[in-house]
Each structure stands twice: as C-alpha cells, then as structure tokens.
C-alpha cells in the first residue's frame, strides 16, 4: 500500500507503521510534518510560518529551562560518612529548592516527592543486595523491584510538584500509589531498557535483567523471553490507554504520565539504547532545542 502513495503521505504512513502516532513525541512529529506540509496541495503558507514561529519561541523557552536545571546549593552536614556527604547535601538542597519555588499552600507537595525518593532508595538497596550476593531473583520479583528502580515512578510524582492547579492531593496520592498508568510507565521504562541492554550485553556487576531472569526461571531461549517481554510492554501500553478513559477526572495528570511512557519509545525503539549511546539522538535533540527552524 505504501508504494502506491505519493509524498508526503507515503512518508507519513511509513512513520505511523513503524511507530503509531499515540506513541510519538508530538514535537518530533511536528518537525517531520512541518517539512512535509509545504508539499501538500492545500497547504497554507501563513499557517506554516506561524507554526515555525511557535516552534522557535517554545524552543527558546525550553533552552532557558535546561540551563536553569544546573543550579545547586550546599550547606553543612556532619552525620554521614564522607562518601555520602556531597550526594546527600545536594539531594536535600534540591528538595528544599523545589519547596522554595512553591507557594505556601503548595509546599506540602514536596513531601510526596520525598516519599517517592524513599521508595526508590529502598528498592535500590534490594537490587544492591541481589547483586552483592550474586542472586538471580524470580522474574516477577525482578520486574516489581526493577520497575521502581527505573526511576519512572519518582519522575511521575516529581512531574506534578510544580504543575499548578492540576497537582491536587488526589493526583499526588494517585501518582505515589504507583497503580495503572504510573505502574505501566515504570514497566515500559524498565522492560524496554532491559531489551536494549540485553541486546548490547550487560556489565560485569549489573544485577540480572528481566530477560535473564525469565530465561533462567522458564528455561526458554533468548527469542522466547524477548517475545514475552515485548508482549508485556504492549499490555502496559494498553493499561496506559485505558487509564486515559477511566481516569477522565485526572486527565491532565494522566497525560503527563503517558508522556513519560511515550519518551521510552523514543529512547529504546527497536531495542536500541539511545539513552546510553545518545549519538543517534544528537540530530533530533539539536533540532528540538538548539537549531531554530529556517524560513
């Protein structure tokens, strides 16, 4: 069918078959579409010019925000061992900085982020114990712990801290509970990363991945384990879509979590680890954040 289509529709269909639109980062797709829109018979040059202006203005804002992320602040602390002091100082300072940026009636939100970080730390410790004892956990146990260790649940809670009126206590409790869309986001993050890492090969001290645990527990081949985990990723995506409908009253928050899941397809599609080896993303990142669209 694709061969019977003319540009730019042929290219749009090819992209959608490779990565469906609901799993696409909207600004990346916008870059593609703006370059193709001029070739459409009914295109409007004024709309295209406004779209490019809008993209460039938002790009400048994003660049300012990226530069602001480098700010840190330290204060004295004496009760920790030397190797932890600097890390802990920066950690406490970061949470304090978040709190200082919020209005008085919003400061409680930071406590949810702290709790999410504590949950992450507990699961990090579990992974460290497995690694130290050279223990390979059962598959379900590994997925439960490592999904939290992916950092996605913490990210989902942290995303809401400065999200204005959307960040209600109901939303924060939902995110911290790590159910439906939040849990699905964690599963997508962990399993897509594991598939990419398995293809590349693990480091000596890495804890056993979900792929390795499934192979060990079920006595199957690499291909069978990869197929099983691929199906779990698709099931997690279905859970994500279902949450959009079932949690309509929380939709802006749910969509923010969905965006985390979408970004994983951007990082790990086709079992490629663009998070570790980011050269493949260099051009796209420069187009989104550095190089303005030319008129």
PDB file of N, CA, C and O in Angstrom, residues 67-111:
ATOM      1  N   UNK A  67      19.031  25.302  30.946  1.00  0.00           N
ATOM      2  CA  UNK A  67      20.163  25.970  31.609  1.00  0.00           C
ATOM      3  C   UNK A  67      19.914  26.128  33.109  1.00  0.00           C
ATOM      4  O   UNK A  67      20.834  26.025  33.926  1.00  0.00           O
ATOM      5  N   UNK A  68      18.642  26.349  33.475  1.00  0.00           N
ATOM      6  CA  UNK A  68      18.313  26.548  34.895  1.00  0.00           C
ATOM      7  C   UNK A  68      18.472  25.277  35.713  1.00  0.00           C
ATOM      8  O   UNK A  68      18.647  25.327  36.940  1.00  0.00           O
ATOM      9  N   UNK A  69      18.425  24.117  35.063  1.00  0.00           N
ATOM     10  CA  UNK A  69      18.497  22.847  35.783  1.00  0.00           C
ATOM     11  C   UNK A  69      19.860  22.597  36.417  1.00  0.00           C
ATOM     12  O   UNK A  69      20.013  21.689  37.236  1.00  0.00           O
ATOM     13  N   UNK A  70      20.864  23.366  36.052  1.00  0.00           N
ATOM     14  CA  UNK A  70      22.220  23.135  36.554  1.00  0.00           C
ATOM     15  C   UNK A  70      22.470  23.783  37.920  1.00  0.00           C
ATOM     16  O   UNK A  70      23.552  23.659  38.478  1.00  0.00           O
ATOM     17  N   UNK A  71      21.483  24.484  38.480  1.00  0.00           N
ATOM     18  CA  UNK A  71      21.678  25.183  39.760  1.00  0.00           C
ATOM     19  C   UNK A  71      21.709  24.213  40.949  1.00  0.00           C
ATOM     20  O   UNK A  71      20.863  23.353  41.074  1.00  0.00           O
ATOM     21  N   UNK A  72      22.695  24.360  41.870  1.00  0.00           N
ATOM     22  CA  UNK A  72      22.787  23.557  43.088  1.00  0.00           C
ATOM     23  C   UNK A  72      23.159  24.462  44.266  1.00  0.00           C
ATOM     24  O   UNK A  72      23.723  25.533  44.082  1.00  0.00           O
ATOM     25  N   UNK A  73      22.910  23.989  45.464  1.00  0.00           N
ATOM     26  CA  UNK A  73      23.227  24.764  46.672  1.00  0.00           C
ATOM     27  C   UNK A  73      23.608  23.791  47.778  1.00  0.00           C
ATOM     28  O   UNK A  73      22.993  22.740  47.949  1.00  0.00           O
ATOM     29  N   UNK A  74      24.649  24.087  48.531  1.00  0.00           N
ATOM     30  CA  UNK A  74      25.124  23.189  49.575  1.00  0.00           C
ATOM     31  C   UNK A  74      25.092  23.859  50.954  1.00  0.00           C
ATOM     32  O   UNK A  74      25.194  25.055  51.079  1.00  0.00           O
ATOM     33  N   UNK A  75      24.953  23.036  51.977  1.00  0.00           N
ATOM     34  CA  UNK A  75      25.049  23.511  53.365  1.00  0.00           C
ATOM     35  C   UNK A  75      25.753  22.427  54.180  1.00  0.00           C
ATOM     36  O   UNK A  75      25.973  21.320  53.699  1.00  0.00           O
ATOM     37  N   UNK A  76      26.094  22.749  55.404  1.00  0.00           N
ATOM     38  CA  UNK A  76      26.899  21.819  56.203  1.00  0.00           C
ATOM     39  C   UNK A  76      26.093  20.631  56.710  1.00  0.00           C
ATOM     40  O   UNK A  76      24.918  20.725  57.014  1.00  0.00           O
ATOM     41  N   UNK A  77      26.771  19.480  56.807  1.00  0.00           N
ATOM     42  CA  UNK A  77      26.158  18.282  57.392  1.00  0.00           C
ATOM     43  C   UNK A  77      27.278  17.406  57.948  1.00  0.00           C
ATOM     44  O   UNK A  77      28.351  17.327  57.372  1.00  0.00           O
ATOM     45  N   UNK A  78      27.042  16.764  59.092  1.00  0.00           N
ATOM     46  CA  UNK A  78      28.153  16.058  59.743  1.00  0.00           C
ATOM     47  C   UNK A  78      27.856  14.623  60.166  1.00  0.00           C
ATOM     48  O   UNK A  78      28.731  13.950  60.709  1.00  0.00           O
ATOM     49  N   UNK A  79      26.656  14.146  59.950  1.00  0.00           N
ATOM     50  CA  UNK A  79      26.302  12.829  60.491  1.00  0.00           C
ATOM     51  C   UNK A  79      26.465  11.690  59.495  1.00  0.00           C
ATOM     52  O   UNK A  79      26.198  10.538  59.842  1.00  0.00           O
ATOM     53  N   UNK A  80      26.905  11.976  58.280  1.00  0.00           N
ATOM     54  CA  UNK A  80      27.042  10.937  57.265  1.00  0.00           C
ATOM     55  C   UNK A  80      28.502  10.636  56.989  1.00  0.00           C
ATOM     56  O   UNK A  80      29.369  11.473  57.209  1.00  0.00           O
ATOM     57  N   UNK A  81      28.797   9.420  56.498  1.00  0.00           N
ATOM     58  CA  UNK A  81      30.171   9.118  56.077  1.00  0.00           C
ATOM     59  C   UNK A  81      30.572  10.011  54.913  1.00  0.00           C
ATOM     60  O   UNK A  81      29.726  10.502  54.158  1.00  0.00           O
ATOM     61  N   UNK A  82      31.871  10.198  54.759  1.00  0.00           N
ATOM     62  CA  UNK A  82      32.388  11.134  53.770  1.00  0.00           C
ATOM     63  C   UNK A  82      31.864  10.863  52.367  1.00  0.00           C
ATOM     64  O   UNK A  82      31.509  11.775  51.632  1.00  0.00           O
ATOM     65  N   UNK A  83      31.806   9.576  51.992  1.00  0.00           N
ATOM     66  CA  UNK A  83      31.440   9.252  50.619  1.00  0.00           C
ATOM     67  C   UNK A  83      29.981   9.581  50.283  1.00  0.00           C
ATOM     68  O   UNK A  83      29.599   9.646  49.108  1.00  0.00           O
ATOM     69  N   UNK A  84      29.165   9.820  51.331  1.00  0.00           N
ATOM     70  CA  UNK A  84      27.754  10.149  51.087  1.00  0.00           C
ATOM     71  C   UNK A  84      27.429  11.630  51.277  1.00  0.00           C
ATOM     72  O   UNK A  84      26.370  12.085  50.871  1.00  0.00           O
ATOM     73  N   UNK A  85      28.337  12.370  51.893  1.00  0.00           N
ATOM     74  CA  UNK A  85      28.008  13.740  52.279  1.00  0.00           C
ATOM     75  C   UNK A  85      27.614  14.618  51.098  1.00  0.00           C
ATOM     76  O   UNK A  85      26.578  15.272  51.115  1.00  0.00           O
ATOM     77  N   UNK A  86      28.453  14.643  50.089  1.00  0.00           N
ATOM     78  CA  UNK A  86      28.189  15.548  48.972  1.00  0.00           C
ATOM     79  C   UNK A  86      26.885  15.192  48.265  1.00  0.00           C
ATOM     80  O   UNK A  86      26.069  16.067  47.937  1.00  0.00           O
ATOM     81  N   UNK A  87      26.662  13.892  48.066  1.00  0.00           N
ATOM     82  CA  UNK A  87      25.419  13.463  47.419  1.00  0.00           C
ATOM     83  C   UNK A  87      24.206  13.884  48.241  1.00  0.00           C
ATOM     84  O   UNK A  87      23.241  14.443  47.720  1.00  0.00           O
ATOM     85  N   UNK A  88      24.265  13.622  49.553  1.00  0.00           N
ATOM     86  CA  UNK A  88      23.109  13.913  50.395  1.00  0.00           C
ATOM     87  C   UNK A  88      22.851  15.410  50.516  1.00  0.00           C
ATOM     88  O   UNK A  88      21.701  15.854  50.538  1.00  0.00           O
ATOM     89  N   UNK A  89      23.915  16.187  50.574  1.00  0.00           N
ATOM     90  CA  UNK A  89      23.766  17.644  50.631  1.00  0.00           C
ATOM     91  C   UNK A  89      23.033  18.163  49.396  1.00  0.00           C
ATOM     92  O   UNK A  89      22.121  18.984  49.488  1.00  0.00           O
ATOM     93  N   UNK A  90      23.442  17.688  48.275  1.00  0.00           N
ATOM     94  CA  UNK A  90      22.803  18.128  47.030  1.00  0.00           C
ATOM     95  C   UNK A  90      21.362  17.642  46.945  1.00  0.00           C
ATOM     96  O   UNK A  90      20.481  18.346  46.429  1.00  0.00           O
ATOM     97  N   UNK A  91      21.134  16.454  47.459  1.00  0.00           N
ATOM     98  CA  UNK A  91      19.778  15.904  47.454  1.00  0.00           C
ATOM     99  C   UNK A  91      18.841  16.748  48.309  1.00  0.00           C
ATOM    100  O   UNK A  91      17.772  17.176  47.858  1.00  0.00           O
ATOM    101  N   UNK A  92      19.245  17.013  49.551  1.00  0.00           N
ATOM    102  CA  UNK A  92      18.430  17.827  50.452  1.00  0.00           C
ATOM    103  C   UNK A  92      18.244  19.230  49.894  1.00  0.00           C
ATOM    104  O   UNK A  92      17.147  19.801  49.931  1.00  0.00           O
ATOM    105  N   UNK A  93      19.310  19.768  49.358  1.00  0.00           N
ATOM    106  CA  UNK A  93      19.254  21.114  48.796  1.00  0.00           C
ATOM    107  C   UNK A  93      18.286  21.194  47.620  1.00  0.00           C
ATOM    108  O   UNK A  93      17.566  22.175  47.434  1.00  0.00           O
ATOM    109  N   UNK A  94      18.250  20.142  46.823  1.00  0.00           N
ATOM    110  CA  UNK A  94      17.344  20.117  45.669  1.00  0.00           C
ATOM    111  C   UNK A  94      15.890  20.122  46.105  1.00  0.00           C
ATOM    112  O   UNK A  94      15.065  20.891  45.596  1.00  0.00           O
ATOM    113  N   UNK A  95      15.549  19.255  47.066  1.00  0.00           N
ATOM    114  CA  UNK A  95      14.176  19.228  47.563  1.00  0.00           C
ATOM    115  C   UNK A  95      13.795  20.562  48.211  1.00  0.00           C
ATOM    116  O   UNK A  95      12.663  21.035  48.075  1.00  0.00           O
ATOM    117  N   UNK A  96      14.757  21.168  48.922  1.00  0.00           N
ATOM    118  CA  UNK A  96      14.499  22.462  49.544  1.00  0.00           C
ATOM    119  C   UNK A  96      14.264  23.537  48.488  1.00  0.00           C
ATOM    120  O   UNK A  96      13.393  24.404  48.638  1.00  0.00           O
ATOM    121  N   UNK A  97      15.027  23.456  47.411  1.00  0.00           N
ATOM    122  CA  UNK A  97      14.857  24.424  46.327  1.00  0.00           C
ATOM    123  C   UNK A  97      13.483  24.292  45.691  1.00  0.00           C
ATOM    124  O   UNK A  97      12.833  25.290  45.369  1.00  0.00           O
ATOM    125  N   UNK A  98      13.038  23.048  45.511  1.00  0.00           N
ATOM    126  CA  UNK A  98      11.690  22.828  44.994  1.00  0.00           C
ATOM    127  C   UNK A  98      10.655  23.500  45.903  1.00  0.00           C
ATOM    128  O   UNK A  98       9.741  24.180  45.441  1.00  0.00           O
ATOM    129  N   UNK A  99      10.821  23.285  47.209  1.00  0.00           N
ATOM    130  CA  UNK A  99       9.870  23.825  48.177  1.00  0.00           C
ATOM    131  C   UNK A  99       9.853  25.351  48.148  1.00  0.00           C
ATOM    132  O   UNK A  99       8.790  25.978  48.227  1.00  0.00           O
ATOM    133  N   UNK A 100      11.039  25.948  48.001  1.00  0.00           N
ATOM    134  CA  UNK A 100      11.129  27.418  47.970  1.00  0.00           C
ATOM    135  C   UNK A 100      10.445  28.023  46.753  1.00  0.00           C
ATOM    136  O   UNK A 100      10.035  29.187  46.780  1.00  0.00           O
ATOM    137  N   UNK A 101      10.338  27.258  45.696  1.00  0.00           N
ATOM    138  CA  UNK A 101       9.717  27.756  44.474  1.00  0.00           C
ATOM    139  C   UNK A 101       8.189  27.720  44.528  1.00  0.00           C
ATOM    140  O   UNK A 101       7.517  28.332  43.697  1.00  0.00           O
ATOM    141  N   UNK A 102       7.650  27.012  45.508  1.00  0.00           N
ATOM    142  CA  UNK A 102       6.202  26.835  45.599  1.00  0.00           C
ATOM    143  C   UNK A 102       5.555  27.861  46.514  1.00  0.00           C
ATOM    144  O   UNK A 102       6.186  28.401  47.417  1.00  0.00           O
ATOM    145  N   UNK A 103       4.280  28.100  46.279  1.00  0.00           N
ATOM    146  CA  UNK A 103       3.502  28.959  47.166  1.00  0.00           C
ATOM    147  C   UNK A 103       3.315  28.246  48.503  1.00  0.00           C
ATOM    148  O   UNK A 103       3.477  27.027  48.611  1.00  0.00           O
ATOM    149  N   UNK A 104       2.920  29.005  49.508  1.00  0.00           N
ATOM    150  CA  UNK A 104       2.809  28.449  50.856  1.00  0.00           C
ATOM    151  C   UNK A 104       1.857  27.259  50.900  1.00  0.00           C
ATOM    152  O   UNK A 104       2.128  26.257  51.568  1.00  0.00           O
ATOM    153  N   UNK A 105       0.727  27.361  50.191  1.00  0.00           N
ATOM    154  CA  UNK A 105      -0.258  26.276  50.226  1.00  0.00           C
ATOM    155  C   UNK A 105       0.079  25.145  49.257  1.00  0.00           C
ATOM    156  O   UNK A 105      -0.708  24.209  49.093  1.00  0.00           O
ATOM    157  N   UNK A 106       1.243  25.219  48.609  1.00  0.00           N
ATOM    158  CA  UNK A 106       1.663  24.163  47.685  1.00  0.00           C
ATOM    159  C   UNK A 106       2.883  23.395  48.191  1.00  0.00           C
ATOM    160  O   UNK A 106       3.250  22.369  47.627  1.00  0.00           O
ATOM    161  N   UNK A 107       3.508  23.875  49.257  1.00  0.00           N
ATOM    162  CA  UNK A 107       4.768  23.300  49.729  1.00  0.00           C
ATOM    163  C   UNK A 107       4.626  21.843  50.157  1.00  0.00           C
ATOM    164  O   UNK A 107       5.594  21.077  50.124  1.00  0.00           O
ATOM    165  N   UNK A 108       3.414  21.431  50.575  1.00  0.00           N
ATOM    166  CA  UNK A 108       3.198  20.050  51.002  1.00  0.00           C
ATOM    167  C   UNK A 108       3.518  19.050  49.892  1.00  0.00           C
ATOM    168  O   UNK A 108       3.812  17.874  50.168  1.00  0.00           O
ATOM    169  N   UNK A 109       3.486  19.503  48.636  1.00  0.00           N
ATOM    170  CA  UNK A 109       3.700  18.601  47.507  1.00  0.00           C
ATOM    171  C   UNK A 109       5.075  17.958  47.541  1.00  0.00           C
ATOM    172  O   UNK A 109       5.255  16.822  47.091  1.00  0.00           O
ATOM    173  N   UNK A 110       6.059  18.695  48.055  1.00  0.00           N
ATOM    174  CA  UNK A 110       7.429  18.174  48.082  1.00  0.00           C
ATOM    175  C   UNK A 110       7.515  16.912  48.927  1.00  0.00           C
ATOM    176  O   UNK A 110       8.322  16.023  48.654  1.00  0.00           O
ATOM    177  N   UNK A 111       6.684  16.798  49.957  1.00  0.00           N
ATOM    178  CA  UNK A 111       6.706  15.601  50.815  1.00  0.00           C
ATOM    179  C   UNK A 111       6.375  14.350  50.011  1.00  0.00           C
ATOM    180  O   UNK A 111       6.870  13.255  50.318  1.00  0.00           O
TER     181      UNK A 111
END
